[in-house]
mmCIF file of C-alpha atoms in Angstrom:
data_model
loop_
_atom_site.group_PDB
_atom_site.id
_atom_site.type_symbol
_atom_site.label_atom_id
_atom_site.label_comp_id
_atom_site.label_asym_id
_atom_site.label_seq_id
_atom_site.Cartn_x
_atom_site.Cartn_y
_atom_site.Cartn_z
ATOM 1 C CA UNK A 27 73.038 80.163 -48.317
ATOM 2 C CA UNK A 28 69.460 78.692 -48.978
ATOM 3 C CA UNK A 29 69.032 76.804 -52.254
ATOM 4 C CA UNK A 30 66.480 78.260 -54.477
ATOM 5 C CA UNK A 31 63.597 76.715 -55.131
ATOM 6 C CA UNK A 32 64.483 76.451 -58.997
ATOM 7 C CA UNK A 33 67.767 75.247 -58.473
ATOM 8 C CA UNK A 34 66.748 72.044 -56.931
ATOM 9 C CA UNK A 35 64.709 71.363 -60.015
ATOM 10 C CA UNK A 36 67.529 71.453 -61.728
ATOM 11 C CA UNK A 37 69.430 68.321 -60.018
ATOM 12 C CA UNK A 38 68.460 66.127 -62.781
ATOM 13 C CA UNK A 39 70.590 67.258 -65.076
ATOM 14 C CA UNK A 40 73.463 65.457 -62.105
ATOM 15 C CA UNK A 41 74.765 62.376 -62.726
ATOM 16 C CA UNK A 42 72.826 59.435 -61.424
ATOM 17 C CA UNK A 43 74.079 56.341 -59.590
ATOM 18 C CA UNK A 44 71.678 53.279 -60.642
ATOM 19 C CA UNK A 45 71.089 50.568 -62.240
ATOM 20 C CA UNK A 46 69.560 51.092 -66.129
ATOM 21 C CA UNK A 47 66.285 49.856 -68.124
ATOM 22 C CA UNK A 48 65.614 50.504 -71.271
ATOM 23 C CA UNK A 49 63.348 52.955 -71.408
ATOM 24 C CA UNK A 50 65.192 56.554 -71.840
ATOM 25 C CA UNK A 51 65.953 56.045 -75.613
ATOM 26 C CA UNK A 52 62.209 55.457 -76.846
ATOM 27 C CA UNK A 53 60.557 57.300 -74.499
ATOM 28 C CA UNK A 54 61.882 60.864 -73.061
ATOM 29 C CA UNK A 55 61.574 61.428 -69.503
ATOM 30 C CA UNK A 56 58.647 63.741 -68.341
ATOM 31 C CA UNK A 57 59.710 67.270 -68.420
ATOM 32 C CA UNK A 58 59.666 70.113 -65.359
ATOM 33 C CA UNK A 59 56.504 71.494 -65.833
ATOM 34 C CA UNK A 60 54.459 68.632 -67.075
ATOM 35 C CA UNK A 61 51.567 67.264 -65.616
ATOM 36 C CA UNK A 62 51.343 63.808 -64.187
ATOM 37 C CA UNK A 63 50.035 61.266 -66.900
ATOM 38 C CA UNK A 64 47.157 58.942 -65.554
ATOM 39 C CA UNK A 65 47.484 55.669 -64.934
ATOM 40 C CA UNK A 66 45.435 52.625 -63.906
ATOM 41 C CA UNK A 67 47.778 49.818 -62.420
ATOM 42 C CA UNK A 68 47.653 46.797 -60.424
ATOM 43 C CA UNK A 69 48.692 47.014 -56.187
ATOM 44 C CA UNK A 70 50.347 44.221 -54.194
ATOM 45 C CA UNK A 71 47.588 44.966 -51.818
ATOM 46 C CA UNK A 72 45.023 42.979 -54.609
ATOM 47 C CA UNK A 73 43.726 47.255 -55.677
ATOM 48 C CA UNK A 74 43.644 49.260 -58.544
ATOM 49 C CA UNK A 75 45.165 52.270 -58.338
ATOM 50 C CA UNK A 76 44.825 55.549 -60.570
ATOM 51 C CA UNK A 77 46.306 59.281 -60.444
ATOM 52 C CA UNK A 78 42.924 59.864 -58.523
ATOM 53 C CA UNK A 79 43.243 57.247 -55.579
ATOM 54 C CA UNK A 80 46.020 59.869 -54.553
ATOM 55 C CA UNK A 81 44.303 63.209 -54.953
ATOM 56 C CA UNK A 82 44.088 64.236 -51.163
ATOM 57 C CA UNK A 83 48.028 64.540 -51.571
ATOM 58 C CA UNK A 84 49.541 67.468 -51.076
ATOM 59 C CA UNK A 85 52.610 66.507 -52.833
ATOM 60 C CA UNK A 86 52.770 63.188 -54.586
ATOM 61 C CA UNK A 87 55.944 60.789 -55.133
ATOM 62 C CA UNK A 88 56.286 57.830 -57.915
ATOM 63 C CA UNK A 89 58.924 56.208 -57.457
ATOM 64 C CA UNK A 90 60.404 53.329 -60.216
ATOM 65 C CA UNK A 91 61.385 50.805 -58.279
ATOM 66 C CA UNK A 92 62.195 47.065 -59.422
ATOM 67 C CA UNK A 93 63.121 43.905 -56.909
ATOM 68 C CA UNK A 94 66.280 42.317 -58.710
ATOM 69 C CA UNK A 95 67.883 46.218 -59.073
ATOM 70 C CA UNK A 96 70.686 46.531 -56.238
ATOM 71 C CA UNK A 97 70.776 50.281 -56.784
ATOM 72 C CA UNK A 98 66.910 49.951 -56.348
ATOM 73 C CA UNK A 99 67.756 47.516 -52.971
ATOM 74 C CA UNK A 100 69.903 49.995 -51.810
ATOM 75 C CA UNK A 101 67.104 52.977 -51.806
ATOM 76 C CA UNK A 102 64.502 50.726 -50.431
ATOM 77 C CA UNK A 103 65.147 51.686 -46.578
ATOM 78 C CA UNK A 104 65.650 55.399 -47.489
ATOM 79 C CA UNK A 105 62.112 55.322 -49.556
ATOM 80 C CA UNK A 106 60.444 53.854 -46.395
ATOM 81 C CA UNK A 107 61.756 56.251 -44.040
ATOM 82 C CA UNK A 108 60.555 59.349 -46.436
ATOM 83 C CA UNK A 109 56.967 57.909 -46.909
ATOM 84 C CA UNK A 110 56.775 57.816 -42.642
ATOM 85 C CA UNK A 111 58.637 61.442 -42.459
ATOM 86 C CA UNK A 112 56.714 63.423 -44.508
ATOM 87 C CA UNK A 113 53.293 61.172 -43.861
ATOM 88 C CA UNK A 114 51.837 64.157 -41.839
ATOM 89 C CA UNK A 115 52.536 66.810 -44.005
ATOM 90 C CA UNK A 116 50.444 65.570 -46.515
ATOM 91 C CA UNK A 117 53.102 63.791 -48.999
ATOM 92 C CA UNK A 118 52.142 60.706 -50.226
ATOM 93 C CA UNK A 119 54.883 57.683 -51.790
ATOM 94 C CA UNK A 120 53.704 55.275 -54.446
ATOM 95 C CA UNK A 121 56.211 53.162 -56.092
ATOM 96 C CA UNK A 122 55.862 51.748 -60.011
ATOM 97 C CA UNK A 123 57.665 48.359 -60.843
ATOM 98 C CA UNK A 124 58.528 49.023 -64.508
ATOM 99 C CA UNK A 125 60.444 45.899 -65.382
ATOM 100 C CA UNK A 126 59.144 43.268 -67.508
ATOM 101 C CA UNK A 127 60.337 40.257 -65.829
ATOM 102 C CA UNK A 128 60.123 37.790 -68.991
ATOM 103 C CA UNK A 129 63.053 40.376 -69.901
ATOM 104 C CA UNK A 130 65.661 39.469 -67.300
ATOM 105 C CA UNK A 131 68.902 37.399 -67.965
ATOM 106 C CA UNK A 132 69.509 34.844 -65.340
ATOM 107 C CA UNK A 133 72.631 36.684 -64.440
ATOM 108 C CA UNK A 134 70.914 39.808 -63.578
ATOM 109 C CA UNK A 135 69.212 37.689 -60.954
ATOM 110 C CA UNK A 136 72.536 37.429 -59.055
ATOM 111 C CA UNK A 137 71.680 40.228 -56.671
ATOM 112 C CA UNK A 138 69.138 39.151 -55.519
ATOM 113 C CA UNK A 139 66.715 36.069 -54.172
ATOM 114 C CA UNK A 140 63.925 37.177 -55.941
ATOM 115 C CA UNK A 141 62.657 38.688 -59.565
ATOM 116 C CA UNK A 142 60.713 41.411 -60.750
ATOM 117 C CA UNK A 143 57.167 39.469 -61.232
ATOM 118 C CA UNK A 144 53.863 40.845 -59.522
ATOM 119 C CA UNK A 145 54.068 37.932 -57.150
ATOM 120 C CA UNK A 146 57.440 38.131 -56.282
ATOM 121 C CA UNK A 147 57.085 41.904 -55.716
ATOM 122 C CA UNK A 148 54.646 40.695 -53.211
ATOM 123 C CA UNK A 149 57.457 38.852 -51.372
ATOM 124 C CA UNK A 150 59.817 41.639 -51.231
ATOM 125 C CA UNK A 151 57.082 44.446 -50.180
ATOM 126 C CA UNK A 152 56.416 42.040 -47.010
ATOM 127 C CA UNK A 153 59.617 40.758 -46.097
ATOM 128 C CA UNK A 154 60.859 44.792 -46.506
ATOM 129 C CA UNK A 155 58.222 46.129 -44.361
ATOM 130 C CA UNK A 156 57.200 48.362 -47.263
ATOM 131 C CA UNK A 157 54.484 51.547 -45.879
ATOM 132 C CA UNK A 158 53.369 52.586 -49.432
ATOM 133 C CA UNK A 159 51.613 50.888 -52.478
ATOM 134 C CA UNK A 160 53.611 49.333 -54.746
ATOM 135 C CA UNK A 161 51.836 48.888 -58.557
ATOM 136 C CA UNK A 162 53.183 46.437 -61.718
ATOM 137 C CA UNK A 163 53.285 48.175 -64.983
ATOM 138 C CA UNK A 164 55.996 45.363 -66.308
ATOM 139 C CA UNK A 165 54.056 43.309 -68.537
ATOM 140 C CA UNK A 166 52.794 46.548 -70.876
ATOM 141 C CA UNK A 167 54.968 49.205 -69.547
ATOM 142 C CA UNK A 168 51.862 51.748 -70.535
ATOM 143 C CA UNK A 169 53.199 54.142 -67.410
ATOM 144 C CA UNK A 170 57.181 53.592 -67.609
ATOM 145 C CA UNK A 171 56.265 54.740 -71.457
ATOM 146 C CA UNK A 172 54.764 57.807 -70.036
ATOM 147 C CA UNK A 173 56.997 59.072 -67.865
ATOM 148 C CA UNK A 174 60.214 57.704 -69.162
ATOM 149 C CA UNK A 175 62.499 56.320 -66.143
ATOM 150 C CA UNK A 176 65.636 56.311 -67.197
ATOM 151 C CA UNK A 177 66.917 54.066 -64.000
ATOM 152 C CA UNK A 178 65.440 52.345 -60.845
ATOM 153 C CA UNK A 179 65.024 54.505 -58.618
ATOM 154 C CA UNK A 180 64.023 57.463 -60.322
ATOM 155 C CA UNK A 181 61.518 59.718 -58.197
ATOM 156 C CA UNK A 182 59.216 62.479 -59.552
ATOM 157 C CA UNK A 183 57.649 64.725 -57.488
ATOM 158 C CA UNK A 184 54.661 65.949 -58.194
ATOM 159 C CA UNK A 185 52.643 69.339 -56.315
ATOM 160 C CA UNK A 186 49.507 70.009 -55.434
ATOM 161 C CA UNK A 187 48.283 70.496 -59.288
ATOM 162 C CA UNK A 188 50.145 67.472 -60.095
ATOM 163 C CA UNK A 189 52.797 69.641 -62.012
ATOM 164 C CA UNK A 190 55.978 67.848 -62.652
ATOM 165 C CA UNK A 191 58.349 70.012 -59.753
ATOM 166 C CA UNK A 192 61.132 67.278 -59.280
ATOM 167 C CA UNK A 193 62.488 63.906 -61.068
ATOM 168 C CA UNK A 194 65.543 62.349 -60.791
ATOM 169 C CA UNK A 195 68.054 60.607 -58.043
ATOM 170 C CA UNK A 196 66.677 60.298 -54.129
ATOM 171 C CA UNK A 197 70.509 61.287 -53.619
ATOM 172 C CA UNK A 198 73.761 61.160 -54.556
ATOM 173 C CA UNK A 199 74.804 58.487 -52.266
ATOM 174 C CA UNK A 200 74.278 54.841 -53.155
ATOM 175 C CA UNK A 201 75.846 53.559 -50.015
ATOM 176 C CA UNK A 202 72.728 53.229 -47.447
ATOM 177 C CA UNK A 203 75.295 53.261 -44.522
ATOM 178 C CA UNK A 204 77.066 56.051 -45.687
ATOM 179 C CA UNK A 205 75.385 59.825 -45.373
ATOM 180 C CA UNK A 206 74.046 61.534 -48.233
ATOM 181 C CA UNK A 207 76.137 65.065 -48.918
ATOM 182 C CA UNK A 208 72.947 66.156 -50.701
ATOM 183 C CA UNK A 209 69.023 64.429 -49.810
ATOM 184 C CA UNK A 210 67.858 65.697 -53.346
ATOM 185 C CA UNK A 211 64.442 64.286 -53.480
ATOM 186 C CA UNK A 212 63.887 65.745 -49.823
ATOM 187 C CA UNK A 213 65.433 69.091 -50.566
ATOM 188 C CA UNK A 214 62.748 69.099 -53.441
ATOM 189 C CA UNK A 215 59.682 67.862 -51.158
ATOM 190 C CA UNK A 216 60.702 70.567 -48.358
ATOM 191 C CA UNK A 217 61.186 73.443 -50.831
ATOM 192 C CA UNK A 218 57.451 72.891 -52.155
ATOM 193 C CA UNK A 219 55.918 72.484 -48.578
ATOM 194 C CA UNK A 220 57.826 75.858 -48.033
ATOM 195 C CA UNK A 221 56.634 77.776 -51.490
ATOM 196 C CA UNK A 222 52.941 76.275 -50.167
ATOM 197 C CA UNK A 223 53.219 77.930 -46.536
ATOM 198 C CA UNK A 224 54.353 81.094 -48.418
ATOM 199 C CA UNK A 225 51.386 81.136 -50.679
ATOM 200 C CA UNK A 226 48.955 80.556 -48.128
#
């Protein structure tokens, strides 16, 4: 049987599988039905980027990412691969670095050869082959405040409007070389291309 469209929006309320910043006890995360705050945040790519550098998107994507996360790691393949699927259907992927990396303890550097500073998110965009921008908010954490991440990754899906459809896990299965038994932030992207040919 088909999922409904309202279910899926439900699948944050799951349990997630990643790795935790503090963010979710100050600062609720945005609800279903909001619309996407504005933001104004440094690229990799040496641009600015605001809400409006992505309004030819028919469906947009933030994703909180960090470098030194091995949850995060683990998605970064799977993030990729969606940003190249759903290129021609209009869907557009921009990850958010929330982590202030003055914050991190040396031994939550273990995982990995790299922090979470603009420059080294520089080296791990490159060397990861990464096909969408990737913005700092980690010294101020103005955006992170504003839509309240509760983990890295943590996806919200945005449509058309840029009314809050989806946030949450990309799925429930950490494990990149093991299969997903449910693609939630896909199952959340195809339902709202699908409502969008019905409306049309």
């Amino acid at each position: 049987m088909k999922r409904s469209f309202a279910l899926l929006f439900l699948l944050c309320l799951q349990p997630f599988y990643f790795s935790l910043p503090v963010f979710a006890a100050d600062h609720p995360t945005l609800a279903i039905g909001a619309r996407a705050p504005g933001f104004s945040l440094p690229g990799i790519d040496g641009k600015n980027y605001t809400l409006e550098s992505f309004k030819d998107a028919r469906i947009l994507v933030i994703a909180f990412i960090c470098n030194h996360c091995p949850t995060s790691q683990a998605y970064e393949e799977r993030l990729i691969k969606l940003a190249s699927d759903y290129a021609g259907k209009g869907v557009k992927v921009v990850a958010i670095n929330p982590n202030n990396p003055a914050s991190l303890r040396y031994d939550e550097l273990g995982w990995s050869d790299v922090g979470d500073s603009f420059e080294d998110m520089k080296v791990r965009a490159k060397e990861k082959h990464f096909n969408f921008p990737y913005l700092y908010d980690g010294e101020k954490q103005i955006s992170a405040n504003k839509y309240g991440p509760v983990s890295t990754p943590h996806v919200f899906i945005f449509d058309a409007h840029r009314i809050l459809r989806y946030n949450g896990r990309v799925d429930d299965m950490e494990n990149p070389h093991k299969t997903p038994h449910s693609s939630d932030a896909r199952n959340a992207i195809d339902a709202l291309l699908d409502r969008e040919l019905k409306t049309n």
